[in-house]
Amino acid sequence: QIVLTQSPAIISASPGEKVTMTCSASSSVSYMYWYQQKPGSSPRLLIYDTSNLASGVPVRFSGSGSGTSYSLTISRMEAEDAATYYCQQWSSYPPITFGGGTKLEIK
Amino acid sequence: QVQMQQSGPELVKPGASVKISCKASGYAFSTSWINWVKQRPGQGLEWIGRIYPGDGNTNYNGKFKGKATLTVDNSSSTAYMQVSSLTSVDSAVYFCARNYSYTMDYWGQGTSVTVSS
């Protein structure tokens, strides 16, 4: 199965700061998907097909990448963005796999 | 609007089974796969499997074959997951989520399962 490795594990950012987190796949994948999860809540789809914003997602979020390397960027950090972010692949299936998560904290 | 409403928390004894429900509304239930995802306390997300209500077809993560069983009741637009032979490692929050293309767009609120004697 394809293993997704997210880095960094934890990141701290100030309001207004640009934030980038990465997801590395053990083998090439066609697309990457990103979710946001806040404590006590369900995951929320942010990005589909590598770079498309899901409905209602603020435009400060963006996704990019190809092959084995993908990234999620927040152009300007807001307090409400504090959460854990997971990448997910479906190229090599089953199983669908998720990364271990990047926890984003507000400074 | 699309909603996935899951059943309430469960406290179950080791060795027992538990059956969790996920009632869908706001869309044509039989036309979208339903995924199930496990999250242990403080841990990441793990895909268990998925079921297509239209014909009952299932796909499982090999790790959960024999552990989880997915079913549906189309008359009530409800998906079910039974987890058997429970041990402490099965203590987790279990989510259902509607399939959209190659991802999951609407999620239930999660069902907490605690395995304890």
Coordinates of N, CA and C in Angstrom, one line a residue, chain A residues 2 4 14-15 17 23 29-32 39-40 48-49 54 56 58 72 75 82-83 87 89 91 96-97 102-103:
Chain A
I2 N 0.3 2.3 -0.5 CA 1.1 3.6 -0.5 C 1.0 4.2 0.9
L4 N 1.8 7.6 3.1 CA 1.8 9.0 3.0 C 2.5 9.6 4.2
S14 N 1.9 32.6 13.0 CA 1.3 33.8 13.5 C 0.2 34.2 12.5
P15 N -0.8 34.9 13.0 CA -1.9 35.4 12.1 C -1.2 36.2 11.0
E17 N 0.6 35.0 8.6 CA 1.8 34.3 8.1 C 1.4 33.3 7.0
C23 N 3.2 16.6 1.9 CA 2.8 15.2 2.0 C 3.6 14.4 0.9
V29 N 1.4 9.0 -7.1 CA -0.1 9.0 -7.1 C -0.6 10.1 -8.1
S30 N -1.8 9.9 -8.5 CA -2.3 10.8 -9.6 C -2.8 12.1 -9.0
Y31 N -3.5 12.0 -7.8 CA -4.0 13.2 -7.2 C -3.8 13.0 -5.7
M32 N -3.9 14.2 -5.0 CA -3.9 14.2 -3.6 C -5.1 15.0 -3.1
P39 N -10.4 19.7 16.9 CA -10.7 18.7 18.0 C -12.2 18.5 18.2
G40 N -12.6 17.3 18.3 CA -13.9 16.9 18.6 C -14.9 17.0 17.4
Y48 N -9.7 18.8 -3.4 CA -9.8 17.6 -4.1 C -9.0 17.6 -5.4
D49 N -8.6 16.5 -5.9 CA -7.9 16.4 -7.2 C -6.7 17.4 -7.2
A54 N -12.8 22.6 -2.2 CA -14.1 22.1 -2.0 C -15.0 23.3 -1.7
G56 N -17.2 26.0 -0.2 CA -17.1 26.8 1.0 C -15.8 27.0 1.6
P58 N -12.3 28.7 2.1 CA -11.7 30.0 1.8 C -10.6 29.9 0.7
L72 N 0.1 21.6 0.8 CA -1.1 22.5 1.1 C -0.5 23.8 1.7
S75 N -2.4 31.0 2.5 CA -1.6 32.2 2.1 C -1.5 33.1 3.3
A82 N -6.4 26.9 12.9 CA -5.7 26.0 13.8 C -6.5 24.7 13.8
A83 N -5.8 23.6 13.4 CA -6.4 22.3 13.2 C -5.3 21.3 12.9
C87 N -3.5 14.5 4.5 CA -3.6 14.2 3.1 C -4.1 12.8 2.9
Q89 N -4.8 9.6 -0.3 CA -4.6 9.2 -1.7 C -5.6 8.1 -2.0
S91 N -5.0 6.6 -5.4 CA -4.5 6.0 -6.7 C -4.2 4.6 -6.6
I96 N -7.5 2.9 0.5 CA -7.3 4.3 0.6 C -6.4 4.6 1.8
T97 N -5.5 5.5 1.7 CA -4.6 5.8 2.8 C -4.5 7.2 3.1
T102 N -0.6 16.8 10.0 CA 0.2 18.0 10.5 C -0.7 18.8 11.4
K103 N -0.3 19.0 12.6 CA -1.0 19.9 13.5 C -0.5 21.3 13.4

